[in-house]
Amino acid sequence: MKGISLLGATGSIGTQTIDIIRSNRDQFELVAIAVGKNLELTREIINEFHPKLVSVQNQADAAILQREFAGISKILSGDEGLIDVAVHPDANVFVNAILGSVGLVPTLNAIEAGKTIALANKETLVTAGHIVMTRARDRKIPVLPVDSEHSAIFQCLQGERQKNVERLIITASGGSFRDKTREELLDVTIEDALHHPNWSMGAKITIDSATMMNKGLEVIEAHWLFDQPYDKIDVLLHRESTVHSMVEFHDGSIIAQLGTPDMRIPIQYALTYPERTPTNAARLDLTELGTLHFQKMDFNRYRCLRFAYEAGRRGGTLPVVLNAANEVCVQAFLNGKIKFLEIEDVIEWALENHVPTANPDLDTILSVDQETREIVTKHLVSRFH
Ligand SMILES: NC(=O)C1=CN([C@@H]2O[C@H](COP(=O)(O)OP(=O)(O)OC[C@H]3O[C@@H](n4cnc5c(N)ncnc54)[C@H](OP(=O)(O)O)[C@@H]3O)[C@@H](O)[C@H]2O)C=CC1
Ligand SMILES: CC(=O)[C@@H](O)[C@H](O)COP(=O)(O)O
Ligand SMILES: [Mn+2]
């Protein structure tokens, strides 16, 4: 029996992780969860799984749940609660499905505590990939990708030698606005942006898919996970989201991983690795599909992808700024405060105004993350109000 601790239990990846645990109760036990503000769903999860530890974002919500679930679950709150969930003594695998760079510190604590890491939270590697991967390597802790493209690449690399890899090929659906020109993007709505053509996901990553920042974050994530330089990581536009990513080898072979767009497949692979266990995910019917399409990326159309490659290549604290500015801008767009194309303008402004620190330590990363949020928030107020 594997004990699972789960950050982001009420989110898109979190609830799908719980679906897997529910369908495989003989294999997995949900021992600790962290959530944000969705108390209704949290109550349902506690009633069904009786996790030993539950952490919520706010102290006031923790007090409410403490009264309701006394004697069933220990209830904590805030950043300390996230860490206690990540290192819970009964957990073997730590699933990080929280949103945003708040996922970084719990991951580092879980590594120190010797937990296997199943990582959906890409911000962890974007902000501090050098620290996370070094500490995991030193302690021999597996960091297993949950993100579909990285799971695909990880699967393609099984049994292969690093020295034989020529390039990683990450696929991109193009997101909700892939058929629109830049002029047509000027006045798009939040509802339109939230309409991903292939995947059902949380709001923030759905907007990231539309701006192509999601792919940019994934390029940086792949750089750290698979130890490849940026000039060996390519992105291809692939409308069908059927080939989840590929690896090209020195001999000219390309190995790809295919499947229907269902996150339960990569989540379950990370939970059971190196085993593969059955899922009831819909099967891919290649004859029904008929054809697959691949196109070169246009870096002028998708400026956020260019910003991410540049930030990744220059390194230091630039990816921290890229990510923090993006988190603030996407939230502002979702709150109706800025227009869609202003997301990338403000991210560019934040990157241009940052003096990077090379090889930052954790304290520097956390303070640059916080400062960027404050600077960008102020900039949005002065620019648009
Ligand atoms: N969705 C997907 O298919 C994929 C997602 N990912 C990555 O996985 C991560 C999660 O994405 P997704 O599931 O879509 O996001 P969601 O918005 O659906 O879920 C986010 C989860 O994090 C919780 N949360 C947010 N902020 C805090 C906080 N400060 N403290 C405690 N809990 C918090 C939310 O709680 P609550 O709702 O209770 O407020 C919720 O449980 C992201 O990094 C994303 O990029 C990667 C690949 C695919
Ligand atoms: C499911 C998943 O991993 C997402 O990151 C997904 O890949 C988003 O798709 P696009 O960013 O390619 O639109
Ligand atoms: Mn992905």
Short mmCIF file of C-alpha atoms and ligand atoms in Angstrom, two decimals:
data_model
loop_
_atom_site.label_atom_id
_atom_site.label_comp_id
_atom_site.label_asym_id
_atom_site.label_seq_id
_atom_site.Cartn_x
_atom_site.Cartn_y
_atom_site.Cartn_z
CA MET A 1 0.00 0.00 0.00
CA LYS A 2 1.40 3.41 -1.01
CA GLY A 3 0.60 6.42 1.16
CA ILE A 4 -0.15 9.54 -0.92
CA SER A 5 0.12 13.15 0.23
CA LEU A 6 -1.50 15.57 -2.20
CA LEU A 7 -1.23 19.34 -2.60
CA GLY A 8 -4.06 20.88 -4.65
CA ALA A 9 -6.56 18.10 -3.86
CA THR A 10 -9.56 20.21 -4.94
CA GLY A 11 -8.10 21.19 -8.34
CA SER A 12 -8.17 19.61 -11.78
CA ILE A 13 -5.10 17.38 -11.29
CA GLY A 14 -5.95 16.87 -7.60
CA THR A 15 -9.45 15.54 -8.24
CA GLN A 16 -8.18 13.26 -11.02
CA THR A 17 -5.51 11.94 -8.64
CA ILE A 18 -8.28 11.22 -6.15
CA ASP A 19 -10.27 9.40 -8.90
CA ILE A 20 -7.28 7.10 -9.35
CA ILE A 21 -6.96 6.51 -5.60
CA ARG A 22 -10.71 5.81 -5.41
CA SER A 23 -10.45 3.20 -8.19
CA ASN A 24 -7.38 1.55 -6.65
CA ARG A 25 -8.04 1.51 -2.92
CA ASP A 26 -6.04 -1.71 -2.56
CA GLN A 27 -2.93 0.11 -3.82
CA PHE A 28 -3.18 3.67 -2.49
CA GLU A 29 -4.15 5.46 0.70
CA LEU A 30 -4.77 9.23 0.76
CA VAL A 31 -3.00 10.20 3.98
CA ALA A 32 -2.69 14.00 3.75
CA ILE A 33 -4.17 16.75 1.58
CA ALA A 34 -3.74 20.47 1.11
CA VAL A 35 -6.39 22.65 -0.50
CA GLY A 36 -7.03 26.34 -1.04
CA LYS A 37 -10.49 27.71 -0.37
CA ASN A 38 -12.94 25.12 -1.68
CA LEU A 39 -14.31 23.91 1.67
CA GLU A 40 -17.32 22.13 0.17
CA LEU A 41 -15.20 19.74 -1.87
CA THR A 42 -12.72 19.42 1.02
CA ARG A 43 -15.54 18.21 3.28
CA GLU A 44 -16.49 15.59 0.67
CA ILE A 45 -12.89 14.37 0.43
CA ILE A 46 -12.52 14.17 4.23
CA ASN A 47 -15.81 12.27 4.57
CA GLU A 48 -14.79 9.79 1.87
CA PHE A 49 -11.08 9.23 2.64
CA HIS A 50 -10.50 10.35 6.27
CA PRO A 51 -7.02 11.77 5.54
CA LYS A 52 -4.96 12.06 8.70
CA LEU A 53 -3.91 15.61 7.87
CA VAL A 54 -5.69 18.40 6.00
CA SER A 55 -4.28 21.85 5.31
CA VAL A 56 -6.34 24.81 4.05
CA GLN A 57 -5.11 28.17 2.85
CA ASN A 58 -6.63 30.38 5.59
CA GLN A 59 -6.61 30.11 9.35
CA ALA A 60 -10.32 31.02 9.58
CA ASP A 61 -11.25 28.09 7.31
CA ALA A 62 -9.02 25.79 9.36
CA ALA A 63 -10.95 26.78 12.51
CA ILE A 64 -14.26 25.89 10.82
CA LEU A 65 -13.00 22.47 9.71
CA GLN A 66 -11.39 21.80 13.12
CA ARG A 67 -14.84 22.07 14.71
CA GLU A 68 -16.45 19.83 12.08
CA PHE A 69 -13.80 17.12 11.85
CA ALA A 70 -12.36 16.90 15.36
CA GLY A 71 -11.12 13.35 15.96
CA ILE A 72 -11.11 12.51 12.21
CA SER A 73 -8.45 14.73 10.59
CA LYS A 74 -5.84 17.07 11.99
CA ILE A 75 -6.42 20.49 10.36
CA LEU A 76 -3.65 23.01 9.63
CA SER A 77 -3.35 26.11 7.46
CA GLY A 78 -0.99 28.32 5.44
CA ASP A 79 2.50 27.67 4.12
CA GLU A 80 3.46 25.59 7.17
CA GLY A 81 0.46 23.35 6.57
CA LEU A 82 1.63 22.74 2.99
CA ILE A 83 5.01 21.58 4.28
CA ASP A 84 3.50 19.30 6.92
CA VAL A 85 1.37 17.66 4.21
CA ALA A 86 4.40 17.27 1.91
CA VAL A 87 6.47 15.48 4.59
CA HIS A 88 3.69 13.46 6.25
CA PRO A 89 5.38 10.38 7.79
CA ASP A 90 2.82 7.94 6.31
CA ALA A 91 3.27 9.22 2.75
CA ASN A 92 5.54 7.42 0.29
CA VAL A 93 4.64 9.55 -2.72
CA PHE A 94 4.14 13.31 -2.65
CA VAL A 95 1.87 14.53 -5.47
CA ASN A 96 2.36 18.23 -6.08
CA ALA A 97 -0.74 19.51 -7.91
CA ILE A 98 -0.97 22.94 -6.34
CA LEU A 99 -1.07 26.01 -8.55
CA GLY A 100 1.86 28.40 -8.70
CA SER A 101 5.32 28.92 -7.23
CA VAL A 102 3.92 28.29 -3.72
CA GLY A 103 4.57 24.63 -4.67
CA LEU A 104 8.37 25.05 -4.59
CA VAL A 105 9.18 24.96 -0.86
CA PRO A 106 6.94 21.94 -0.08
CA THR A 107 8.68 20.01 -2.90
CA LEU A 108 12.10 20.74 -1.41
CA ASN A 109 10.88 19.63 2.01
CA ALA A 110 9.44 16.42 0.55
CA ILE A 111 12.81 15.68 -1.09
CA GLU A 112 14.57 16.20 2.25
CA ALA A 113 12.03 13.84 3.86
CA GLY A 114 12.82 11.14 1.27
CA LYS A 115 9.44 11.12 -0.53
CA THR A 116 9.09 10.12 -4.17
CA ILE A 117 7.95 13.25 -6.02
CA ALA A 118 5.09 13.11 -8.56
CA LEU A 119 5.27 16.59 -10.03
CA ALA A 120 2.43 18.37 -11.82
CA ASN A 121 3.38 21.81 -10.43
CA LYS A 122 5.68 23.00 -13.23
CA GLU A 123 6.42 26.26 -11.38
CA THR A 124 8.64 24.25 -8.99
CA LEU A 125 11.16 23.51 -11.77
CA VAL A 126 10.71 26.80 -13.63
CA THR A 127 11.69 28.82 -10.57
CA ALA A 128 14.31 26.55 -8.98
CA GLY A 129 15.08 23.63 -11.30
CA HIS A 130 18.81 23.72 -10.49
CA ILE A 131 18.20 23.41 -6.73
CA VAL A 132 15.39 20.86 -6.94
CA MET A 133 17.15 18.48 -9.35
CA THR A 134 20.51 18.72 -7.54
CA ARG A 135 18.96 17.96 -4.17
CA ALA A 136 16.86 15.12 -5.62
CA ARG A 137 19.91 13.63 -7.36
CA ASP A 138 22.06 13.91 -4.22
CA ARG A 139 19.42 12.15 -2.12
CA LYS A 140 18.52 9.67 -4.92
CA ILE A 141 14.89 10.84 -4.89
CA PRO A 142 12.90 10.18 -8.08
CA VAL A 143 11.17 13.24 -9.57
CA LEU A 144 8.44 11.70 -11.71
CA PRO A 145 6.72 13.98 -14.22
CA VAL A 146 2.92 14.27 -14.24
CA ASP A 147 2.70 17.01 -16.89
CA SER A 148 1.54 15.11 -20.00
CA GLU A 149 4.40 16.16 -22.30
CA HIS A 150 7.07 15.34 -19.73
CA SER A 151 5.45 12.05 -18.86
CA ALA A 152 5.51 11.28 -22.60
CA ILE A 153 9.22 12.15 -22.89
CA PHE A 154 9.99 10.19 -19.71
CA GLN A 155 8.20 7.16 -21.18
CA CYS A 156 10.08 7.55 -24.51
CA LEU A 157 13.40 7.62 -22.61
CA GLN A 158 12.84 4.39 -20.67
CA GLY A 159 15.75 2.04 -21.40
CA GLU A 160 17.52 4.68 -23.52
CA ARG A 161 20.89 6.36 -22.92
CA GLN A 162 21.08 10.09 -22.36
CA LYS A 163 24.09 10.38 -24.72
CA ASN A 164 22.00 9.08 -27.65
CA VAL A 165 19.32 11.79 -27.39
CA GLU A 166 19.42 14.30 -30.25
CA ARG A 167 16.43 16.42 -29.25
CA LEU A 168 13.22 16.52 -27.29
CA ILE A 169 10.11 17.45 -29.27
CA ILE A 170 7.33 18.93 -27.13
CA THR A 171 3.92 19.17 -28.76
CA ALA A 172 1.57 22.15 -28.32
CA SER A 173 -2.14 22.15 -29.11
CA GLY A 174 -2.12 25.90 -29.83
CA GLY A 175 -4.75 26.55 -27.16
CA SER A 176 -8.11 28.29 -27.45
CA PHE A 177 -6.99 30.94 -29.96
CA ARG A 178 -4.81 28.91 -32.30
CA ASP A 179 -6.86 29.91 -35.36
CA LYS A 180 -6.97 33.62 -34.57
CA THR A 181 -4.64 36.30 -35.95
CA ARG A 182 -3.02 38.76 -33.54
CA GLU A 183 -5.55 41.43 -34.62
CA GLU A 184 -8.38 39.08 -33.70
CA LEU A 185 -6.81 38.58 -30.25
CA LEU A 186 -7.26 42.26 -29.32
CA ASP A 187 -10.72 41.89 -27.79
CA VAL A 188 -11.10 38.21 -26.92
CA THR A 189 -13.15 37.38 -23.82
CA ILE A 190 -12.29 35.40 -20.70
CA GLU A 191 -14.95 32.81 -21.63
CA ASP A 192 -13.41 32.30 -25.09
CA ALA A 193 -9.93 32.00 -23.57
CA LEU A 194 -11.14 29.32 -21.14
CA HIS A 195 -12.35 27.13 -23.99
CA HIS A 196 -9.40 24.76 -24.57
CA PRO A 197 -9.88 22.66 -27.74
CA ASN A 198 -8.63 19.35 -26.28
CA TRP A 199 -8.04 19.37 -22.53
CA SER A 200 -10.21 20.08 -19.49
CA MET A 201 -7.92 21.86 -16.99
CA GLY A 202 -7.81 24.56 -14.33
CA ALA A 203 -8.41 28.17 -15.43
CA LYS A 204 -4.83 29.41 -15.08
CA ILE A 205 -3.15 26.72 -17.18
CA THR A 206 -5.93 27.05 -19.79
CA ILE A 207 -5.03 30.73 -20.23
CA ASP A 208 -1.34 29.75 -20.31
CA SER A 209 -2.13 27.37 -23.18
CA ALA A 210 -3.79 30.21 -25.07
CA THR A 211 -0.82 32.59 -24.61
CA MET A 212 1.63 29.68 -25.23
CA MET A 213 3.25 30.46 -21.88
CA ASN A 214 2.29 26.93 -20.85
CA LYS A 215 4.63 25.61 -23.54
CA GLY A 216 7.31 28.07 -22.48
CA LEU A 217 7.11 26.86 -18.88
CA GLU A 218 7.21 23.29 -20.20
CA VAL A 219 10.41 23.95 -22.19
CA ILE A 220 12.11 25.14 -18.98
CA GLU A 221 10.61 22.20 -17.05
CA ALA A 222 11.99 19.77 -19.68
CA HIS A 223 15.43 21.41 -19.54
CA TRP A 224 15.72 20.59 -15.83
CA LEU A 225 13.93 17.23 -15.78
CA PHE A 226 15.85 15.70 -18.67
CA ASP A 227 19.11 17.64 -18.39
CA GLN A 228 19.04 18.88 -22.00
CA PRO A 229 20.26 22.25 -23.34
CA TYR A 230 17.62 24.59 -24.80
CA ASP A 231 18.86 24.15 -28.38
CA LYS A 232 17.94 20.46 -28.06
CA ILE A 233 14.36 21.19 -26.99
CA ASP A 234 11.90 21.96 -29.81
CA VAL A 235 8.19 22.72 -29.78
CA LEU A 236 5.82 21.68 -32.59
CA LEU A 237 2.24 22.77 -33.02
CA HIS A 238 0.11 19.61 -33.01
CA ARG A 239 -3.60 20.36 -33.10
CA GLU A 240 -4.85 16.92 -32.06
CA SER A 241 -3.03 16.56 -28.67
CA THR A 242 -2.65 12.88 -29.54
CA VAL A 243 1.15 12.67 -29.68
CA HIS A 244 1.94 13.96 -26.19
CA SER A 245 5.63 14.49 -27.04
CA MET A 246 8.59 12.73 -28.67
CA VAL A 247 12.32 12.07 -28.44
CA GLU A 248 14.59 12.01 -31.47
CA PHE A 249 17.77 9.90 -31.16
CA HIS A 250 21.16 10.08 -32.93
CA ASP A 251 20.30 7.22 -35.26
CA GLY A 252 17.32 9.16 -36.70
CA SER A 253 14.67 7.25 -34.76
CA ILE A 254 11.85 9.22 -33.18
CA ILE A 255 9.96 7.60 -30.31
CA ALA A 256 6.59 9.12 -29.42
CA GLN A 257 3.96 8.50 -26.75
CA LEU A 258 0.34 8.69 -27.90
CA GLY A 259 -2.99 8.53 -26.15
CA THR A 260 -6.31 10.28 -25.68
CA PRO A 261 -6.06 13.59 -23.79
CA ASP A 262 -6.77 12.20 -20.32
CA MET A 263 -4.50 13.27 -17.45
CA ARG A 264 -5.35 10.16 -15.46
CA ILE A 265 -2.92 8.24 -17.68
CA PRO A 266 0.22 10.28 -16.80
CA ILE A 267 -0.89 10.75 -13.18
CA GLN A 268 -1.34 6.99 -12.72
CA TYR A 269 1.95 6.26 -14.49
CA ALA A 270 3.75 8.50 -11.97
CA LEU A 271 1.95 6.83 -9.04
CA THR A 272 2.74 3.28 -10.16
CA TYR A 273 6.12 3.77 -11.91
CA PRO A 274 7.94 1.59 -12.96
CA GLU A 275 4.77 -0.51 -13.26
CA ARG A 276 1.96 0.20 -15.70
CA THR A 277 -1.48 -0.57 -14.33
CA PRO A 278 -4.83 -0.59 -16.20
CA THR A 279 -6.94 2.56 -16.51
CA ASN A 280 -10.41 2.97 -17.94
CA ALA A 281 -9.26 5.96 -20.01
CA ALA A 282 -10.79 6.06 -23.51
CA ARG A 283 -8.69 4.17 -26.04
CA LEU A 284 -7.17 5.90 -29.02
CA ASP A 285 -8.72 4.81 -32.33
CA LEU A 286 -6.04 5.63 -34.89
CA THR A 287 -8.22 4.67 -37.86
CA GLU A 288 -10.92 7.07 -36.69
CA LEU A 289 -8.28 9.75 -36.24
CA GLY A 290 -6.90 9.20 -39.75
CA THR A 291 -4.26 11.94 -39.84
CA LEU A 292 -1.98 13.84 -37.46
CA HIS A 293 -0.73 17.38 -38.10
CA PHE A 294 2.52 19.07 -37.08
CA GLN A 295 3.58 22.68 -37.75
CA LYS A 296 6.58 24.86 -36.93
CA MET A 297 6.04 27.37 -34.12
CA ASP A 298 5.78 31.05 -35.01
CA PHE A 299 7.69 32.94 -32.29
CA ASN A 300 6.18 36.29 -33.37
CA ARG A 301 2.65 34.94 -33.03
CA TYR A 302 3.47 33.26 -29.70
CA ARG A 303 5.69 35.82 -27.98
CA CYS A 304 5.43 34.16 -24.55
CA LEU A 305 7.16 31.07 -25.93
CA ARG A 306 10.02 33.29 -27.11
CA PHE A 307 10.23 35.03 -23.73
CA ALA A 308 10.45 31.65 -21.99
CA TYR A 309 13.25 30.36 -24.24
CA GLU A 310 15.16 33.62 -23.67
CA ALA A 311 14.59 33.57 -19.90
CA GLY A 312 15.57 29.89 -19.74
CA ARG A 313 18.73 30.38 -21.82
CA ARG A 314 19.88 33.45 -19.87
CA GLY A 315 18.90 31.68 -16.64
CA GLY A 316 19.49 32.97 -13.11
CA THR A 317 16.44 34.72 -11.69
CA LEU A 318 14.88 35.49 -15.12
CA PRO A 319 12.63 32.38 -15.13
CA VAL A 320 11.44 33.37 -11.62
CA VAL A 321 10.39 36.77 -12.99
CA LEU A 322 8.82 35.20 -16.08
CA ASN A 323 6.71 32.92 -13.89
CA ALA A 324 5.74 35.45 -11.21
CA ALA A 325 4.80 38.13 -13.76
CA ASN A 326 2.76 35.55 -15.64
CA GLU A 327 0.92 34.42 -12.50
CA VAL A 328 -0.05 38.01 -11.65
CA CYS A 329 -1.04 38.89 -15.23
CA VAL A 330 -3.15 35.78 -15.79
CA GLN A 331 -5.00 36.42 -12.53
CA ALA A 332 -5.56 40.06 -13.62
CA PHE A 333 -6.92 38.83 -16.96
CA LEU A 334 -9.21 36.33 -15.21
CA ASN A 335 -10.42 39.15 -12.93
CA GLY A 336 -11.28 41.24 -15.99
CA LYS A 337 -8.61 43.86 -15.20
CA ILE A 338 -6.45 43.53 -18.33
CA LYS A 339 -6.89 42.41 -21.91
CA PHE A 340 -5.52 39.16 -23.27
CA LEU A 341 -2.59 40.67 -25.23
CA GLU A 342 -1.61 42.83 -22.26
CA ILE A 343 -0.51 39.65 -20.47
CA GLU A 344 2.50 39.30 -22.76
CA ASP A 345 3.24 43.05 -22.85
CA VAL A 346 3.51 43.20 -19.07
CA ILE A 347 5.61 40.03 -18.85
CA GLU A 348 8.02 41.53 -21.41
CA TRP A 349 8.16 44.75 -19.36
CA ALA A 350 8.92 42.79 -16.15
CA LEU A 351 11.73 40.82 -17.84
CA GLU A 352 13.28 43.94 -19.37
CA ASN A 353 13.26 45.73 -16.02
CA HIS A 354 14.87 42.93 -14.05
CA VAL A 355 18.59 42.75 -13.32
CA PRO A 356 19.17 39.00 -13.05
CA THR A 357 21.17 37.23 -10.36
CA ALA A 358 23.11 34.19 -11.60
CA ASN A 359 22.74 30.80 -9.90
CA PRO A 360 20.34 32.11 -7.22
CA ASP A 361 19.91 30.36 -3.89
CA LEU A 362 16.47 29.60 -2.46
CA ASP A 363 16.18 32.85 -0.45
CA THR A 364 16.99 34.92 -3.54
CA ILE A 365 14.42 33.01 -5.60
CA LEU A 366 11.72 33.52 -3.00
CA SER A 367 12.45 37.23 -2.62
CA VAL A 368 12.59 37.83 -6.41
CA ASP A 369 9.30 35.95 -6.74
CA GLN A 370 7.68 38.17 -4.10
CA GLU A 371 9.22 41.43 -5.39
CA THR A 372 8.11 40.67 -8.96
CA ARG A 373 4.53 40.10 -7.81
CA GLU A 374 4.57 43.47 -6.02
CA ILE A 375 6.25 45.37 -8.90
CA VAL A 376 3.94 43.89 -11.54
CA THR A 377 0.83 44.51 -9.43
CA LYS A 378 1.85 48.17 -8.99
CA HIS A 379 2.64 48.45 -12.70
CA LEU A 380 -0.80 47.11 -13.61
CA VAL A 381 -2.48 49.66 -11.34
CA SER A 382 -0.47 52.58 -12.75
CA ARG A 383 -0.78 51.42 -16.35
CA PHE A 384 -4.44 50.57 -16.57
CA HIS A 385 -6.33 52.57 -13.96
N1 LIG B 1 -4.87 20.66 -15.15
C1 LIG B 1 -4.04 19.97 -15.90
O1 LIG B 1 -4.46 19.15 -16.72
C2 LIG B 1 -2.55 20.15 -15.76
C3 LIG B 1 -2.01 20.94 -14.76
N2 LIG B 1 -0.65 21.02 -14.61
C4 LIG B 1 -0.10 21.84 -13.53
O2 LIG B 1 -0.63 21.37 -12.29
C5 LIG B 1 -0.80 22.45 -11.38
C6 LIG B 1 -2.27 22.51 -10.96
O3 LIG B 1 -3.07 22.78 -12.09
P1 LIG B 1 -4.65 22.61 -12.07
O4 LIG B 1 -5.00 21.34 -11.36
O5 LIG B 1 -5.11 22.82 -13.44
O6 LIG B 1 -5.09 23.86 -11.17
P2 LIG B 1 -6.48 24.15 -10.46
O7 LIG B 1 -6.66 25.61 -10.45
O8 LIG B 1 -7.56 23.31 -11.02
O9 LIG B 1 -6.21 23.64 -8.97
C7 LIG B 1 -5.30 24.30 -8.13
C8 LIG B 1 -5.30 23.65 -6.77
O10 LIG B 1 -4.38 24.34 -5.93
C9 LIG B 1 -5.07 24.83 -4.76
N3 LIG B 1 -4.41 26.06 -4.35
C10 LIG B 1 -4.16 27.16 -5.10
N4 LIG B 1 -3.47 28.07 -4.39
C11 LIG B 1 -3.30 27.53 -3.15
C12 LIG B 1 -2.66 27.98 -1.94
N5 LIG B 1 -2.07 29.18 -1.86
N6 LIG B 1 -2.67 27.15 -0.88
C13 LIG B 1 -3.25 25.96 -0.93
N7 LIG B 1 -3.86 25.46 -2.05
C14 LIG B 1 -3.89 26.26 -3.13
C15 LIG B 1 -6.51 25.01 -5.19
O11 LIG B 1 -7.37 24.99 -4.08
P3 LIG B 1 -8.89 25.53 -4.08
O12 LIG B 1 -9.48 25.19 -5.41
O13 LIG B 1 -9.48 24.77 -2.93
O14 LIG B 1 -8.86 27.00 -3.82
C16 LIG B 1 -6.65 23.74 -6.06
O15 LIG B 1 -6.78 22.61 -5.24
C17 LIG B 1 -0.32 23.70 -12.12
O16 LIG B 1 1.03 23.92 -11.84
C18 LIG B 1 -0.47 23.33 -13.60
O17 LIG B 1 0.40 24.04 -14.44
C19 LIG B 1 0.23 20.35 -15.41
C20 LIG B 1 -0.26 19.57 -16.42
C21 LIG B 1 -1.68 19.42 -16.68
C1 LIG B 2 -2.50 18.32 -20.06
C2 LIG B 2 -1.25 19.08 -20.07
O1 LIG B 2 -0.19 18.57 -19.83
C3 LIG B 2 -1.31 20.51 -20.41
O2 LIG B 2 -0.10 21.16 -20.13
C4 LIG B 2 -1.63 20.52 -21.86
O3 LIG B 2 -0.54 20.02 -22.51
C5 LIG B 2 -1.97 21.86 -22.36
O4 LIG B 2 -1.95 21.82 -23.72
P1 LIG B 2 -1.29 22.92 -24.64
O5 LIG B 2 -0.48 23.84 -23.79
O6 LIG B 2 -0.48 22.13 -25.61
O7 LIG B 2 -2.48 23.59 -25.23
MN MN B 3 1.44 19.93 -20.27
#
